[in-house]
mmCIF file of C-alpha atoms in Angstrom:
data_model
loop_
_atom_site.group_PDB
_atom_site.id
_atom_site.type_symbol
_atom_site.label_atom_id
_atom_site.label_comp_id
_atom_site.label_asym_id
_atom_site.label_seq_id
_atom_site.Cartn_x
_atom_site.Cartn_y
_atom_site.Cartn_z
ATOM 1 C CA MET G 1 47.858 -1.322 -46.464
ATOM 2 C CA ALA G 2 45.601 1.398 -45.004
ATOM 3 C CA ILE G 3 42.545 -0.239 -46.572
ATOM 4 C CA VAL G 4 43.531 -3.609 -45.115
ATOM 5 C CA LYS G 5 43.866 -2.078 -41.652
ATOM 6 C CA LYS G 6 40.404 -0.548 -41.934
ATOM 7 C CA LEU G 7 38.796 -3.760 -43.155
ATOM 8 C CA SER G 8 40.539 -6.075 -40.686
ATOM 9 C CA PRO G 9 38.331 -5.328 -37.642
ATOM 10 C CA ILE G 10 35.183 -5.733 -39.758
ATOM 11 C CA THR G 11 36.480 -8.990 -41.239
ATOM 12 C CA LEU G 12 37.464 -10.314 -37.813
ATOM 13 C CA GLY G 13 34.052 -9.362 -36.448
ATOM 14 C CA PHE G 14 32.257 -11.303 -39.180
ATOM 15 C CA LEU G 15 34.557 -14.318 -38.714
ATOM 16 C CA LEU G 16 33.859 -14.283 -34.975
ATOM 17 C CA LEU G 17 30.121 -14.134 -35.669
ATOM 18 C CA LEU G 18 30.348 -17.121 -38.018
ATOM 19 C CA LEU G 19 32.342 -19.111 -35.448
ATOM 20 C CA VAL G 20 29.834 -18.371 -32.676
ATOM 21 C CA TRP G 21 26.972 -19.202 -35.035
ATOM 22 C CA GLN G 22 28.475 -22.560 -36.006
ATOM 23 C CA ALA G 23 29.449 -23.341 -32.401
ATOM 24 C CA ALA G 24 25.902 -22.633 -31.205
ATOM 25 C CA ILE G 25 24.560 -25.152 -33.722
ATOM 26 C CA MET G 26 27.116 -27.803 -32.800
ATOM 27 C CA ILE G 27 26.760 -27.380 -29.028
ATOM 28 C CA GLY G 28 22.982 -27.047 -29.103
ATOM 29 C CA GLY G 29 22.522 -29.967 -31.466
ATOM 30 C CA HIS G 30 19.903 -28.103 -33.482
ATOM 31 C CA GLN G 31 18.613 -29.597 -36.717
ATOM 32 C CA SER G 32 19.709 -27.670 -39.797
ATOM 33 C CA ALA G 33 16.083 -27.272 -40.851
ATOM 34 C CA LEU G 34 15.329 -25.398 -37.622
ATOM 35 C CA PHE G 35 18.601 -23.494 -37.203
ATOM 36 C CA PRO G 36 20.409 -23.348 -40.559
ATOM 37 C CA PRO G 37 24.223 -23.419 -40.410
ATOM 38 C CA PRO G 38 26.299 -20.732 -42.160
ATOM 39 C CA LEU G 39 27.128 -22.971 -45.128
ATOM 40 C CA LYS G 40 23.492 -23.751 -45.866
ATOM 41 C CA VAL G 41 22.553 -20.091 -45.507
ATOM 42 C CA GLY G 42 25.371 -19.201 -47.891
ATOM 43 C CA GLU G 43 23.983 -21.634 -50.450
ATOM 44 C CA ALA G 44 20.502 -20.087 -50.133
ATOM 45 C CA LEU G 45 22.031 -16.630 -50.506
ATOM 46 C CA LEU G 46 23.902 -17.636 -53.645
ATOM 47 C CA ALA G 47 20.707 -19.125 -55.086
ATOM 48 C CA ILE G 48 18.715 -15.877 -54.798
ATOM 49 C CA ILE G 49 21.709 -13.891 -56.050
ATOM 50 C CA SER G 50 22.108 -16.070 -59.111
ATOM 51 C CA ASP G 51 18.427 -15.886 -60.102
ATOM 52 C CA GLY G 52 18.383 -12.100 -59.648
ATOM 53 C CA SER G 53 15.482 -12.027 -57.190
ATOM 54 C CA LEU G 54 17.571 -10.692 -54.307
ATOM 55 C CA PHE G 55 18.646 -7.547 -56.140
ATOM 56 C CA ALA G 56 15.067 -6.851 -57.248
ATOM 57 C CA HIS G 57 13.866 -6.983 -53.639
ATOM 58 C CA ILE G 58 16.841 -4.920 -52.408
ATOM 59 C CA GLN G 59 16.146 -2.267 -55.030
ATOM 60 C CA ILE G 60 12.516 -1.796 -54.023
ATOM 61 C CA SER G 61 13.375 -1.869 -50.306
ATOM 62 C CA LEU G 62 16.054 0.814 -50.739
ATOM 63 C CA PHE G 63 13.660 2.931 -52.795
ATOM 64 C CA ARG G 64 11.069 2.791 -50.021
ATOM 65 C CA PHE G 65 13.675 3.406 -47.340
ATOM 66 C CA PHE G 66 15.336 6.422 -48.936
ATOM 67 C CA THR G 67 12.000 7.954 -49.911
ATOM 68 C CA GLY G 68 10.559 7.758 -46.403
ATOM 69 C CA TYR G 69 13.821 8.533 -44.626
ATOM 70 C CA LEU G 70 14.802 11.566 -46.701
ATOM 71 C CA ILE G 71 11.310 13.098 -46.563
ATOM 72 C CA ALA G 72 11.287 12.595 -42.781
ATOM 73 C CA VAL G 73 14.778 14.095 -42.361
ATOM 74 C CA VAL G 74 14.037 17.186 -44.436
ATOM 75 C CA ALA G 75 10.664 17.781 -42.762
ATOM 76 C CA ALA G 76 12.003 17.165 -39.246
ATOM 77 C CA ILE G 77 15.063 19.404 -39.664
ATOM 78 C CA LEU G 78 13.066 22.283 -41.154
ATOM 79 C CA LEU G 79 10.385 22.012 -38.471
ATOM 80 C CA GLY G 80 12.979 21.544 -35.733
ATOM 81 C CA LEU G 81 14.917 24.659 -36.786
ATOM 82 C CA ILE G 82 11.706 26.680 -36.566
ATOM 83 C CA LEU G 83 10.390 25.201 -33.310
ATOM 84 C CA GLY G 84 13.798 25.479 -31.662
ATOM 85 C CA ARG G 85 13.582 29.249 -32.155
ATOM 86 C CA LEU G 86 9.996 29.389 -30.843
ATOM 87 C CA PRO G 87 10.213 28.033 -27.271
ATOM 88 C CA ALA G 88 6.664 29.098 -26.369
ATOM 89 C CA VAL G 89 5.242 27.133 -29.315
ATOM 90 C CA TRP G 90 7.465 24.138 -28.542
ATOM 91 C CA LYS G 91 6.184 24.032 -24.953
ATOM 92 C CA VAL G 92 2.700 23.481 -26.364
ATOM 93 C CA LEU G 93 3.754 20.910 -28.992
ATOM 94 C CA ASP G 94 6.315 19.011 -26.916
ATOM 95 C CA PRO G 95 3.717 17.025 -24.890
ATOM 96 C CA VAL G 96 1.969 16.038 -28.120
ATOM 97 C CA VAL G 97 5.260 14.850 -29.632
ATOM 98 C CA GLN G 98 6.136 12.931 -26.458
ATOM 99 C CA VAL G 99 2.766 11.144 -26.598
ATOM 100 C CA LEU G 100 3.107 10.188 -30.273
ATOM 101 C CA ARG G 101 6.833 9.361 -30.275
ATOM 102 C CA PRO G 102 6.708 6.115 -28.197
ATOM 103 C CA VAL G 103 3.922 4.632 -30.333
ATOM 104 C CA SER G 104 5.385 2.004 -32.642
ATOM 105 C CA PRO G 105 4.863 2.829 -36.328
ATOM 106 C CA ILE G 106 3.540 -0.707 -36.750
ATOM 107 C CA ALA G 107 0.681 0.186 -34.397
ATOM 108 C CA TRP G 108 -0.513 2.595 -37.080
ATOM 109 C CA SER G 109 -0.320 -0.062 -39.808
ATOM 110 C CA PRO G 110 -4.073 -0.946 -39.836
ATOM 111 C CA PHE G 111 -4.912 2.705 -40.510
ATOM 112 C CA ILE G 112 -1.998 3.155 -42.918
ATOM 113 C CA VAL G 113 -3.074 0.168 -45.021
ATOM 114 C CA LEU G 114 -6.682 1.394 -45.035
ATOM 115 C CA TRP G 115 -5.652 4.915 -46.059
ATOM 116 C CA PHE G 116 -2.871 4.105 -48.522
ATOM 117 C CA GLY G 117 -3.649 0.544 -49.639
ATOM 118 C CA ILE G 118 -0.856 -1.967 -50.224
ATOM 119 C CA GLY G 119 2.371 -1.458 -52.112
ATOM 120 C CA ASN G 120 5.040 1.189 -51.597
ATOM 121 C CA MET G 121 3.131 3.808 -49.624
ATOM 122 C CA PRO G 122 2.471 1.884 -46.370
ATOM 123 C CA ALA G 123 6.170 1.053 -46.002
ATOM 124 C CA ILE G 124 7.191 4.630 -46.877
ATOM 125 C CA VAL G 125 4.765 6.086 -44.323
ATOM 126 C CA ILE G 126 5.966 3.684 -41.620
ATOM 127 C CA ILE G 127 9.591 4.632 -42.364
ATOM 128 C CA PHE G 128 8.653 8.324 -42.226
ATOM 129 C CA ILE G 129 7.083 7.923 -38.786
ATOM 130 C CA ALA G 130 10.051 5.909 -37.503
ATOM 131 C CA ALA G 131 12.616 8.485 -38.697
ATOM 132 C CA PHE G 132 10.738 11.743 -38.071
ATOM 133 C CA PHE G 133 10.689 11.986 -34.289
ATOM 134 C CA PRO G 134 14.380 11.244 -33.524
ATOM 135 C CA VAL G 135 15.503 13.897 -36.016
ATOM 136 C CA LEU G 136 12.905 16.424 -34.842
ATOM 137 C CA LEU G 137 13.817 16.097 -31.167
ATOM 138 C CA SER G 138 17.568 16.225 -31.791
ATOM 139 C CA THR G 139 17.153 19.297 -34.024
ATOM 140 C CA VAL G 140 15.012 21.215 -31.534
ATOM 141 C CA SER G 141 17.427 20.368 -28.721
ATOM 142 C CA ALA G 142 20.422 21.394 -30.838
ATOM 143 C CA VAL G 143 18.892 24.741 -31.827
ATOM 144 C CA LYS G 144 18.046 25.570 -28.221
ATOM 145 C CA LYS G 145 21.690 24.940 -27.226
ATOM 146 C CA VAL G 146 23.273 27.185 -29.876
ATOM 147 C CA ASP G 147 25.666 29.638 -28.235
ATOM 148 C CA LYS G 148 23.877 32.971 -27.808
ATOM 149 C CA THR G 149 27.093 34.744 -28.781
ATOM 150 C CA TYR G 150 26.651 33.481 -32.335
ATOM 151 C CA LEU G 151 23.135 34.887 -32.434
ATOM 152 C CA ARG G 152 24.292 38.279 -31.147
ATOM 153 C CA ILE G 153 26.946 38.386 -33.852
ATOM 154 C CA ALA G 154 24.302 37.603 -36.476
ATOM 155 C CA SER G 155 22.142 40.386 -35.082
ATOM 156 C CA ASN G 156 25.062 42.849 -35.143
ATOM 157 C CA PHE G 157 25.647 42.045 -38.808
ATOM 158 C CA GLU G 158 21.908 42.506 -39.433
ATOM 159 C CA MET G 159 21.569 39.057 -40.947
ATOM 160 C CA SER G 160 18.080 38.018 -42.007
ATOM 161 C CA THR G 161 16.289 35.159 -40.271
ATOM 162 C CA PHE G 162 16.965 32.866 -43.220
ATOM 163 C CA GLU G 163 20.672 33.778 -43.302
ATOM 164 C CA THR G 164 20.957 33.260 -39.542
ATOM 165 C CA MET G 165 19.369 29.827 -39.894
ATOM 166 C CA ARG G 166 21.543 28.827 -42.837
ATOM 167 C CA LYS G 167 24.885 30.315 -41.792
ATOM 168 C CA ILE G 168 24.777 30.219 -38.006
ATOM 169 C CA ILE G 169 22.160 27.952 -36.452
ATOM 170 C CA LEU G 170 22.272 24.976 -38.833
ATOM 171 C CA PRO G 171 26.105 24.597 -38.853
ATOM 172 C CA ALA G 172 26.262 25.021 -35.070
ATOM 173 C CA SER G 173 23.446 22.507 -34.570
ATOM 174 C CA PHE G 174 24.607 19.889 -37.045
ATOM 175 C CA PRO G 175 26.701 17.696 -34.669
ATOM 176 C CA MET G 176 23.623 17.029 -32.515
ATOM 177 C CA ILE G 177 21.387 16.710 -35.566
ATOM 178 C CA ALA G 178 23.792 14.062 -36.892
ATOM 179 C CA ASN G 179 23.152 11.973 -33.776
ATOM 180 C CA GLY G 180 19.459 12.110 -34.605
ATOM 181 C CA LEU G 181 20.208 11.028 -38.170
ATOM 182 C CA HIS G 182 22.007 7.938 -36.851
ATOM 183 C CA MET G 183 19.181 7.009 -34.491
ATOM 184 C CA ALA G 184 16.559 7.637 -37.150
ATOM 185 C CA LEU G 185 18.410 5.501 -39.683
ATOM 186 C CA GLY G 186 18.501 2.478 -37.385
ATOM 187 C CA SER G 187 14.858 2.879 -36.402
ATOM 188 C CA ALA G 188 13.702 3.440 -39.984
ATOM 189 C CA TRP G 189 15.629 0.441 -41.324
ATOM 190 C CA ILE G 190 14.118 -1.837 -38.685
ATOM 191 C CA PHE G 191 10.593 -0.668 -39.419
ATOM 192 C CA LEU G 192 11.138 -0.863 -43.183
ATOM 193 C CA VAL G 193 11.333 -4.636 -42.858
ATOM 194 C CA ALA G 194 8.389 -4.693 -40.453
ATOM 195 C CA GLY G 195 6.356 -2.501 -42.807
ATOM 196 C CA GLU G 196 7.082 -4.750 -45.762
ATOM 197 C CA MET G 197 5.978 -7.735 -43.738
ATOM 198 C CA VAL G 198 2.474 -6.321 -43.239
ATOM 199 C CA GLY G 199 1.708 -4.134 -46.233
ATOM 200 C CA ALA G 200 3.793 -5.037 -49.273
ATOM 201 C CA GLN G 201 4.117 -7.688 -51.946
ATOM 202 C CA SER G 202 7.840 -7.164 -52.548
ATOM 203 C CA GLY G 203 10.993 -6.150 -50.715
ATOM 204 C CA LEU G 204 13.211 -7.834 -48.140
ATOM 205 C CA GLY G 205 10.491 -7.961 -45.484
ATOM 206 C CA PHE G 206 8.085 -9.636 -47.890
ATOM 207 C CA LEU G 207 10.845 -12.063 -48.924
ATOM 208 C CA ILE G 208 11.247 -13.114 -45.284
ATOM 209 C CA VAL G 209 7.503 -13.707 -44.892
ATOM 210 C CA ASP G 210 7.348 -15.650 -48.155
ATOM 211 C CA ALA G 211 10.318 -17.817 -47.124
ATOM 212 C CA ARG G 212 8.817 -18.389 -43.672
ATOM 213 C CA ASN G 213 5.498 -19.477 -45.173
ATOM 214 C CA SER G 214 7.332 -22.043 -47.310
ATOM 215 C CA LEU G 215 9.391 -23.140 -44.243
ATOM 216 C CA SER G 216 12.649 -22.174 -45.987
ATOM 217 C CA LEU G 217 14.442 -21.037 -42.837
ATOM 218 C CA ASP G 218 17.806 -21.003 -44.608
ATOM 219 C CA LEU G 219 16.386 -18.345 -46.935
ATOM 220 C CA VAL G 220 14.933 -16.473 -43.960
ATOM 221 C CA MET G 221 18.373 -16.394 -42.353
ATOM 222 C CA ALA G 222 19.984 -15.347 -45.639
ATOM 223 C CA CYS G 223 17.598 -12.380 -45.817
ATOM 224 C CA ILE G 224 18.425 -11.488 -42.212
ATOM 225 C CA VAL G 225 22.138 -11.452 -43.102
ATOM 226 C CA VAL G 226 21.469 -9.207 -46.114
ATOM 227 C CA ILE G 227 19.382 -6.824 -43.998
ATOM 228 C CA GLY G 228 22.153 -6.601 -41.396
ATOM 229 C CA VAL G 229 24.888 -5.955 -43.963
ATOM 230 C CA LEU G 230 22.827 -3.289 -45.720
ATOM 231 C CA GLY G 231 22.135 -1.637 -42.357
ATOM 232 C CA LEU G 232 25.873 -1.538 -41.686
ATOM 233 C CA LEU G 233 26.553 0.029 -45.084
ATOM 234 C CA LEU G 234 23.833 2.645 -44.557
ATOM 235 C CA ASP G 235 25.266 3.563 -41.159
ATOM 236 C CA LYS G 236 28.733 3.938 -42.691
ATOM 237 C CA GLY G 237 27.177 6.140 -45.355
ATOM 238 C CA ILE G 238 25.769 8.440 -42.661
ATOM 239 C CA HIS G 239 29.231 8.640 -41.065
ATOM 240 C CA TYR G 240 30.792 9.663 -44.378
ATOM 241 C CA PHE G 241 28.041 12.238 -44.934
ATOM 242 C CA GLU G 242 28.635 13.667 -41.466
ATOM 243 C CA SER G 243 32.388 13.912 -42.103
ATOM 244 C CA TRP G 244 31.779 15.594 -45.460
ATOM 245 C CA VAL G 245 29.472 18.207 -43.928
ATOM 246 C CA ASN G 246 31.945 18.856 -41.106
ATOM 247 C CA ARG G 247 34.721 19.449 -43.626
ATOM 248 C CA ILE G 248 32.553 21.963 -45.479
ATOM 249 C CA TRP G 249 31.612 23.839 -42.293
ATOM 250 C CA GLY G 250 35.061 23.560 -40.750
ATOM 251 C CA GLY G 251 34.009 21.164 -38.022
ATOM 252 C CA ALA G 252 36.272 18.252 -38.984
ATOM 253 C CA LYS G 253 38.630 17.101 -36.260
#
């Protein structure tokens, strides 16, 4: 019964989306070739599931995503923990970060393709750029807001810098860092698809481009649905990870 209660809002949300989708087609009078209805999209989805091509593209897209995202998260958290404790250095680097952060990762794609060629690396680099800055900024901000009482206690116990980082600063900063993880995940997932559309020969983004070129808009819409569902699952995964870490560090509510 508990599982049903948890799934009900999600199920109702998807049903509402399908109803609005179908109503928009009926009211707008759009041709199915230009705006595919849910049933036709479902048929296209079943076709690429049955021939196995969907799972092959999902697998390579997830590999690129997790590679770029995890490298960005680890690098940004480590750098953020250090820069958050060095305010003078951060004052120098902050303007540079603020200049680079608003630049879309896709804007770098001509250079990325020239430097790394085509294949996995361009998409991974684009994902890295998309995920790095949100996590870095949230980490630096979190470290700067750590209660000074905690730091004085660490000093009284003569804890080393590494121990202070691991036992005091990181647990105290994690709630704000988690917000950065959520923002970075959404940004990275969006730019994964964009990266695959410009510098890859496989993956969900490439599948959309290939379907568009063959004017198979039902397949394009099916890929969009898959991308949205996978994004939802990834976001839920981050929530579960955050809850798990909070339980370990005693921050669960």
